[in-house]
Short mmCIF file of C-alpha atoms and ligand atoms in Angstrom, two decimals:
data_model
loop_
_atom_site.label_atom_id
_atom_site.label_comp_id
_atom_site.label_asym_id
_atom_site.label_seq_id
_atom_site.Cartn_x
_atom_site.Cartn_y
_atom_site.Cartn_z
CA MET C 1 69.40 94.21 126.44
CA GLN C 2 66.26 95.69 124.95
CA ASN C 3 65.43 95.15 121.28
CA LEU C 4 67.98 92.34 120.98
CA GLY C 5 68.22 91.25 117.42
CA GLN C 6 66.65 94.31 115.82
CA ILE C 7 68.41 96.09 113.07
CA ARG C 8 69.88 99.43 114.30
CA ASN C 9 72.18 101.96 112.68
CA ASP C 10 72.83 104.20 115.66
CA TRP C 11 75.12 102.10 117.74
CA THR C 12 77.65 104.11 119.92
CA LEU C 13 81.21 103.12 120.81
CA GLU C 14 80.21 102.81 124.48
CA GLU C 15 77.30 100.41 123.68
CA ILE C 16 79.60 98.23 121.56
CA ARG C 17 82.30 98.25 124.23
CA ALA C 18 79.76 97.28 126.91
CA ILE C 19 78.62 94.36 124.71
CA MET C 20 82.15 93.05 124.18
CA ASP C 21 83.20 93.57 127.75
CA GLN C 22 80.37 91.67 129.48
CA PRO C 23 81.11 88.19 131.01
CA PHE C 24 82.00 85.73 128.38
CA ASN C 25 79.11 83.36 128.91
CA ASP C 26 76.56 86.38 128.81
CA LEU C 27 78.14 87.53 125.60
CA ILE C 28 78.00 84.18 123.86
CA PHE C 29 74.42 83.60 125.13
CA GLN C 30 73.36 86.93 123.69
CA ALA C 31 75.08 86.37 120.32
CA GLN C 32 73.60 82.85 119.98
CA THR C 33 70.13 84.23 120.84
CA VAL C 34 70.43 87.00 118.11
CA HIS C 35 71.86 84.42 115.61
CA ARG C 36 68.91 82.08 116.12
CA MET C 37 66.49 84.92 115.30
CA HIS C 38 67.79 85.29 111.83
CA PHE C 39 69.75 82.16 110.83
CA ASN C 40 69.69 78.45 111.08
CA PRO C 41 72.36 77.96 113.78
CA ASN C 42 73.55 74.76 112.22
CA GLU C 43 74.38 75.97 108.82
CA VAL C 44 77.49 77.69 107.52
CA GLN C 45 78.05 79.32 104.20
CA THR C 46 81.33 78.46 102.32
CA SER C 47 83.36 80.56 99.91
CA THR C 48 86.43 79.48 98.15
CA LEU C 49 89.30 81.93 97.33
CA VAL C 50 91.26 82.13 94.03
CA ASN C 51 94.18 84.53 93.78
CA ILE C 52 93.66 85.67 90.19
CA LYS C 53 96.69 88.01 90.20
CA SER C 54 99.41 87.57 92.76
CA GLY C 55 102.02 89.90 94.17
CA GLY C 56 103.61 93.20 92.95
CA CYS C 57 100.84 95.37 94.50
CA ALA C 58 101.41 99.13 94.57
CA GLU C 59 99.92 99.55 98.06
CA ASP C 60 101.85 99.28 101.28
CA CYS C 61 99.50 97.31 103.52
CA ALA C 62 101.77 96.26 106.44
CA TYR C 63 100.19 92.82 106.94
CA CYS C 64 100.31 91.69 103.20
CA SER C 65 102.66 89.31 101.55
CA GLN C 66 101.63 90.82 98.12
CA SER C 67 102.72 94.40 98.51
CA ALA C 68 105.72 95.18 96.23
CA ARG C 69 107.19 97.03 99.27
CA ASN C 70 107.37 93.84 101.43
CA GLN C 71 110.24 91.42 100.92
CA THR C 72 108.30 88.13 101.02
CA ASP C 73 108.83 84.97 99.15
CA ILE C 74 105.58 84.64 97.27
CA GLU C 75 105.60 83.99 93.61
CA LYS C 76 104.43 86.98 91.54
CA GLN C 77 101.98 86.02 88.89
CA HIS C 78 100.21 87.81 85.96
CA MET C 79 96.42 87.71 85.87
CA MET C 80 95.10 84.16 85.43
CA GLU C 81 93.43 83.04 82.28
CA VAL C 82 89.67 82.62 82.34
CA GLN C 83 90.09 78.83 81.73
CA GLU C 84 92.18 78.44 84.83
CA VAL C 85 89.65 80.21 87.03
CA LEU C 86 86.93 77.98 85.49
CA GLU C 87 88.98 74.90 86.51
CA GLN C 88 89.39 76.08 90.09
CA ALA C 89 85.69 77.05 90.29
CA LEU C 90 84.73 73.53 89.20
CA VAL C 91 86.90 71.99 92.04
CA ALA C 92 85.37 74.41 94.56
CA LYS C 93 81.86 73.49 93.45
CA GLU C 94 82.60 69.82 93.53
CA ARG C 95 83.79 70.21 97.12
CA GLY C 96 80.56 71.98 98.04
CA ALA C 97 81.48 75.72 98.15
CA THR C 98 78.65 78.04 97.11
CA ARG C 99 80.72 81.17 96.27
CA LEU C 100 83.99 81.73 94.46
CA CYS C 101 85.84 84.79 95.73
CA MET C 102 88.46 86.14 93.20
CA GLY C 103 91.12 88.34 94.64
CA ALA C 104 93.72 90.37 92.78
CA ALA C 105 96.79 92.24 94.11
CA TRP C 106 95.83 95.56 92.78
CA ARG C 107 95.42 99.04 94.09
CA ASN C 108 92.57 99.16 91.52
CA PRO C 109 91.85 97.33 88.37
CA THR C 110 93.11 98.81 85.10
CA LYS C 111 91.08 99.32 81.83
CA LYS C 112 93.16 96.65 80.21
CA ASP C 113 92.57 93.95 82.77
CA PHE C 114 88.84 94.61 83.33
CA PRO C 115 87.16 92.77 80.37
CA ARG C 116 88.87 89.53 81.56
CA VAL C 117 87.55 90.03 85.07
CA LEU C 118 84.01 90.52 83.66
CA GLU C 119 84.36 87.38 81.78
CA MET C 120 85.51 85.51 84.80
CA VAL C 121 82.34 86.66 86.71
CA LYS C 122 80.11 85.36 83.79
CA VAL C 123 81.88 82.09 83.51
CA VAL C 124 81.75 81.28 87.23
CA LYS C 125 78.15 82.29 87.50
CA GLY C 126 77.42 80.01 84.68
CA LEU C 127 78.53 77.19 86.89
CA GLY C 128 75.88 77.91 89.46
CA LEU C 129 78.33 79.54 91.83
CA GLU C 130 77.85 82.91 93.50
CA THR C 131 80.60 85.32 92.53
CA CYS C 132 82.64 87.63 94.78
CA LEU C 133 85.49 89.96 93.71
CA THR C 134 88.18 91.78 95.60
CA LEU C 135 90.15 94.05 93.31
CA GLY C 136 90.88 97.26 95.30
CA MET C 137 89.30 100.58 94.59
CA LEU C 138 86.66 100.87 91.90
CA ASN C 139 85.40 103.77 89.81
CA ASP C 140 81.67 104.31 88.94
CA ASP C 141 81.99 102.84 85.41
CA GLN C 142 83.63 99.70 86.78
CA VAL C 143 81.01 99.21 89.43
CA LYS C 144 78.28 99.56 86.75
CA GLN C 145 79.95 96.98 84.50
CA LEU C 146 80.36 94.54 87.36
CA LYS C 147 76.70 94.86 88.28
CA ASP C 148 75.72 94.36 84.57
CA ALA C 149 78.01 91.26 84.48
CA GLY C 150 75.96 89.79 87.38
CA LEU C 151 78.56 90.15 90.20
CA ASP C 152 76.92 89.09 93.43
CA TYR C 153 79.51 90.42 96.09
CA TYR C 154 82.32 92.82 96.32
CA ASN C 155 84.82 92.39 99.17
CA HIS C 156 86.60 95.60 100.29
CA ASN C 157 87.81 95.65 103.86
CA LEU C 158 88.20 98.65 106.23
CA ASP C 159 90.67 96.42 108.07
CA THR C 160 90.69 98.49 111.43
CA SER C 161 89.55 101.64 112.99
CA GLU C 162 90.09 105.01 111.22
CA ALA C 163 92.60 106.02 113.94
CA PHE C 164 94.77 102.99 113.77
CA TYR C 165 94.56 102.70 109.93
CA PRO C 166 97.53 105.09 109.16
CA LYS C 167 99.80 102.76 111.15
CA ILE C 168 98.93 99.98 108.73
CA ILE C 169 98.41 101.63 105.34
CA THR C 170 99.66 104.87 104.03
CA THR C 171 99.11 104.68 100.25
CA ARG C 172 95.29 105.22 100.47
CA ASN C 173 93.06 106.65 103.14
CA TYR C 174 90.06 105.36 104.99
CA GLN C 175 87.72 107.57 103.03
CA ASP C 176 88.93 106.00 99.82
CA ARG C 177 87.72 102.73 101.20
CA LEU C 178 84.40 103.96 102.44
CA ASP C 179 83.75 105.57 98.98
CA THR C 180 84.34 102.23 97.15
CA ILE C 181 82.08 100.48 99.61
CA ASP C 182 79.39 103.15 99.13
CA LYS C 183 79.55 102.88 95.28
CA VAL C 184 79.31 99.19 95.42
CA GLN C 185 76.29 99.26 97.83
CA GLN C 186 74.48 102.00 95.88
CA ALA C 187 74.81 99.86 92.66
CA GLY C 188 73.04 97.07 94.31
CA ILE C 189 75.97 94.64 94.66
CA ASN C 190 76.17 92.89 98.08
CA VAL C 191 79.04 94.41 100.17
CA CYS C 192 81.45 92.11 101.93
CA SER C 193 83.65 94.20 104.32
CA GLY C 194 85.42 93.42 107.47
CA GLY C 195 88.83 93.65 109.22
CA ILE C 196 91.85 92.08 110.78
CA ILE C 197 92.36 91.44 114.51
CA GLY C 198 95.87 91.19 115.85
CA MET C 199 97.83 93.92 114.08
CA GLY C 200 98.75 95.85 117.28
CA GLU C 201 95.43 97.61 117.46
CA GLN C 202 93.75 98.22 120.85
CA HIS C 203 90.46 96.60 122.15
CA THR C 204 88.68 100.01 121.43
CA ASP C 205 89.94 100.05 117.79
CA ARG C 206 88.08 96.75 117.34
CA ALA C 207 84.95 98.09 118.84
CA GLU C 208 85.29 101.28 116.66
CA LEU C 209 85.63 99.09 113.46
CA LEU C 210 82.42 97.36 114.35
CA ARG C 211 80.80 100.71 115.05
CA THR C 212 81.74 101.91 111.48
CA PHE C 213 80.07 98.95 109.98
CA ALA C 214 77.12 98.82 112.26
CA THR C 215 76.22 102.49 111.60
CA MET C 216 76.27 102.24 107.93
CA ARG C 217 72.92 102.85 106.30
CA HIS C 218 73.00 99.21 105.20
CA HIS C 219 75.10 96.81 107.20
CA PRO C 220 77.46 94.93 105.00
CA ASN C 221 75.92 91.70 103.85
CA SER C 222 79.01 89.83 104.90
CA VAL C 223 81.53 90.85 107.50
CA PRO C 224 84.83 88.90 107.36
CA ILE C 225 86.81 88.91 110.65
CA ASN C 226 90.40 87.92 109.91
CA LEU C 227 92.96 86.91 112.47
CA LEU C 228 96.23 88.34 111.30
CA VAL C 229 98.40 85.67 109.52
CA PRO C 230 101.91 87.13 110.37
CA ILE C 231 104.04 86.78 107.23
CA GLU C 232 107.86 86.79 107.20
CA GLY C 233 109.19 89.88 105.30
CA THR C 234 106.23 92.01 106.19
CA PRO C 235 106.26 94.72 108.96
CA LEU C 236 103.90 92.71 111.06
CA ALA C 237 105.86 89.40 110.81
CA HIS C 238 106.67 89.77 114.58
CA MET C 239 103.03 89.86 115.66
CA LYS C 240 103.00 86.08 116.34
CA ASP C 241 100.68 84.74 119.15
CA LYS C 242 99.79 88.19 120.05
CA THR C 243 95.97 87.69 120.05
CA ASP C 244 94.20 85.91 122.69
CA SER C 245 91.46 83.69 121.08
CA PHE C 246 88.92 84.77 123.54
CA GLU C 247 89.39 88.34 122.43
CA PHE C 248 88.96 87.16 118.79
CA ILE C 249 85.65 85.31 119.80
CA ARG C 250 84.44 88.42 121.62
CA VAL C 251 84.80 90.46 118.38
CA ILE C 252 82.77 87.83 116.49
CA ALA C 253 80.04 87.77 119.09
CA ALA C 254 79.81 91.55 119.04
CA ALA C 255 79.71 91.61 115.23
CA ARG C 256 76.77 89.16 115.40
CA ILE C 257 74.88 91.31 118.03
CA VAL C 258 75.31 94.62 116.28
CA MET C 259 74.70 93.30 112.72
CA PRO C 260 72.07 90.63 113.35
CA GLN C 261 71.34 89.90 109.62
CA SER C 262 74.83 89.89 108.30
CA TYR C 263 76.86 86.94 107.56
CA VAL C 264 79.82 86.98 109.97
CA ARG C 265 82.69 85.31 108.28
CA LEU C 266 85.35 83.48 110.28
CA SER C 267 88.22 84.35 107.83
CA ALA C 268 92.03 84.17 107.70
CA GLY C 269 93.97 82.73 110.69
CA ARG C 270 91.93 79.67 111.22
CA THR C 271 94.94 77.39 111.11
CA SER C 272 96.14 79.11 114.39
CA LEU C 273 92.76 78.47 116.04
CA THR C 274 91.90 75.10 117.75
CA ASP C 275 88.87 73.31 116.64
CA GLU C 276 87.33 74.20 120.07
CA ALA C 277 88.04 77.91 119.47
CA GLN C 278 86.44 77.73 116.01
CA ALA C 279 83.35 75.84 117.56
CA LEU C 280 83.11 78.90 120.01
CA CYS C 281 83.21 81.23 117.00
CA PHE C 282 80.28 79.33 115.38
CA MET C 283 78.54 79.49 118.70
CA ALA C 284 79.18 83.24 118.87
CA GLY C 285 77.34 83.62 115.46
CA ALA C 286 80.00 83.17 112.76
CA ASN C 287 78.15 81.55 109.91
CA SER C 288 80.52 81.59 106.94
CA ILE C 289 84.10 80.59 106.31
CA PHE C 290 86.74 80.43 103.56
CA TYR C 291 86.79 76.77 102.55
CA GLY C 292 89.62 75.24 100.51
CA ASP C 293 93.23 74.35 101.37
CA ARG C 294 94.53 77.87 100.43
CA LEU C 295 93.56 81.47 101.18
CA LEU C 296 95.31 83.91 98.80
CA THR C 297 98.98 83.19 99.54
CA THR C 298 98.76 81.35 102.97
CA ASP C 299 97.31 78.03 104.15
CA ASN C 300 93.87 77.49 105.26
CA PRO C 301 92.66 74.35 107.13
CA GLU C 302 92.30 71.47 104.63
CA SER C 303 88.85 70.85 103.35
CA ASP C 304 88.73 67.37 104.83
CA HIS C 305 89.54 68.81 108.26
CA ASP C 306 86.71 71.29 107.91
CA LEU C 307 84.31 68.49 106.83
CA MET C 308 85.33 66.54 109.86
CA LEU C 309 84.76 69.44 112.15
CA PHE C 310 81.45 70.22 110.62
CA LYS C 311 80.43 66.61 111.19
CA LYS C 312 81.53 66.63 114.79
CA LEU C 313 79.45 69.81 115.32
CA GLY C 314 76.49 68.71 113.29
CA ILE C 315 76.99 71.75 110.96
CA GLU C 316 75.66 71.56 107.39
CA MET C 317 77.10 73.46 104.52
CA GLN C 318 74.67 75.85 103.04
CA ARG C 319 73.51 75.13 99.55
CA ASP C 320 72.65 77.80 97.06
CA VAL C 321 69.52 76.27 95.60
CA LYS C 322 68.62 79.29 93.38
CA ALA C 323 72.04 79.37 91.81
CA GLU C 324 71.95 75.56 91.20
CA ALA C 325 68.58 75.87 89.60
CA LYS C 326 69.73 78.65 87.27
CA ALA C 327 72.88 76.76 86.28
CA GLN C 328 70.74 73.61 85.54
CA LYS C 329 68.46 75.71 83.29
CA MET C 330 71.43 77.21 81.50
CA ALA C 331 72.92 73.71 80.92
CA GLU C 332 69.61 72.61 79.53
CA GLN C 333 69.38 75.56 77.14
CA ILE C 334 73.03 74.93 76.02
CA SER C 335 72.26 71.22 75.25
CA GLU C 336 69.13 72.24 73.35
CA LEU C 337 71.11 74.57 71.32
CA THR C 338 73.80 72.14 70.50
CA ALA C 339 71.38 69.24 69.94
N1 SAM Q 401 93.88 94.13 96.86
C1 SAM Q 401 92.63 94.01 97.35
C2 SAM Q 401 92.40 94.80 98.57
O1 SAM Q 401 93.25 95.06 99.45
O2 SAM Q 401 91.18 95.17 98.75
C3 SAM Q 401 92.09 92.57 97.46
C4 SAM Q 401 92.95 91.56 98.15
S1 SAM Q 401 93.33 91.81 99.93
C5 SAM Q 401 94.63 90.51 100.11
C6 SAM Q 401 91.95 91.33 100.80
C7 SAM Q 401 92.09 91.40 102.31
O3 SAM Q 401 92.70 90.27 102.79
C8 SAM Q 401 92.71 92.64 103.01
O4 SAM Q 401 91.90 93.70 103.00
C9 SAM Q 401 92.98 92.03 104.40
O5 SAM Q 401 91.89 92.42 105.31
C10 SAM Q 401 93.06 90.59 104.19
N2 SAM Q 401 94.44 90.10 104.40
C11 SAM Q 401 95.49 90.24 103.64
N3 SAM Q 401 96.61 89.68 104.20
C12 SAM Q 401 96.23 89.28 105.39
C13 SAM Q 401 97.00 88.64 106.50
N4 SAM Q 401 98.28 88.46 106.36
N5 SAM Q 401 96.31 88.27 107.50
C14 SAM Q 401 95.00 88.55 107.63
N6 SAM Q 401 94.26 89.10 106.69
C15 SAM Q 401 94.83 89.54 105.57
C1 DTB Q 402 89.11 88.71 103.60
O1 DTB Q 402 88.58 89.38 104.41
N1 DTB Q 402 89.99 87.74 103.80
C2 DTB Q 402 90.44 87.05 102.52
C3 DTB Q 402 89.43 87.67 101.51
N2 DTB Q 402 88.77 88.72 102.26
C4 DTB Q 402 89.95 88.23 100.23
C5 DTB Q 402 91.89 87.02 102.34
C6 DTB Q 402 92.69 86.50 103.40
C7 DTB Q 402 94.18 86.61 102.95
C8 DTB Q 402 95.07 86.05 104.03
C9 DTB Q 402 96.46 86.08 103.73
C10 DTB Q 402 96.90 85.47 102.39
O2 DTB Q 402 96.49 84.27 102.11
O3 DTB Q 402 97.69 86.20 101.73
FE1 SF4 Q 403 97.63 95.20 97.77
FE2 SF4 Q 403 95.31 94.34 98.79
FE3 SF4 Q 403 97.72 93.39 99.67
FE4 SF4 Q 403 97.09 95.81 100.21
S1 SF4 Q 403 95.94 93.93 100.83
S2 SF4 Q 403 99.01 95.20 99.52
S3 SF4 Q 403 95.91 96.38 98.37
S4 SF4 Q 403 96.90 92.98 97.68
#
């Protein structure tokens, strides 16, 4: 392919399908070639998730354990105290994560809850961790306040193609999602946006989702590719073992090729992938993961298992040297002030 590894925003569906459909070895070789043009191939960025408000969500996302419409057995919880987030952030940092991703089961954050969210961002940043939030839709004022608080990333997924989306969510439309992503990007906050594979969508829906991201003016900085975690009590509970892992790896490789400088995140569903399948995902250009024993309401591989896999593969966890230096400086200033 010509211009392999160059940033383009004019990808067509046919081009992306052709990338995805080529022989597996050619696809992986191409993805690995692009990956090496922009990244250290033996380094993976790690984010840890914290569910800061669990369950009772007003949206009707068919995959989600936290929708009030789904009869799941998760524990509903009010918004966490800042202190509890701080404690979890310390554990994540100790284990080597560089980013804390705080998620809330909201359609959108309310005025009442927002000051505490801002406080969480400041406190977590103070530890030298990067911050990411995923709170649902945002208005202009909220985006500005998050930027002022120093938020590094905002996660807001498109989940699937525009055509398949109404089969999964009816309480908000695709354009709502695109609008929030646009606001976040315009404010200068890094966008994290991806989707889910295995909800009953077709191959072409997966290519179309990638096309939507790859034709944005700025590709999302981070693109999480989730493998559906089928949850009892959700309309997608029956979608067990429906996705071939090679198809999942093909999507990862195609994401790497069409968005050469984005972090491609191997996200939910890793517990149902073998170590070998995950190794192929890294070979295909995945270079970040959620790290820590839990996702939001479901299990993730245990950190020790991930460390063992990294060791077998010779993969290093990325360190955020800038954030560490900043936190060190802040700690020095605090100790000077309190001396
Ligand atoms: N409420 C916010 C929202 O929807 O933007 C933030 C939290 S929501 C749980 C974040 C993302 O997690 C969803 O957009 C979806 O892509 C992913 N997700 C949720 N449940 C999942 C599941 N069962 N399997 C795979 N991915 C899932
Ligand atoms: C993303 O794309 N995946 C993460 C994060 N962004 C917020 C969430 C995965 C959730 C998996 C199901 C659960 O644990 O409830
Ligand atoms: Fe609510 Fe987010 Fe779950 Fe949808 S994915 S039901 S918006 S928590």
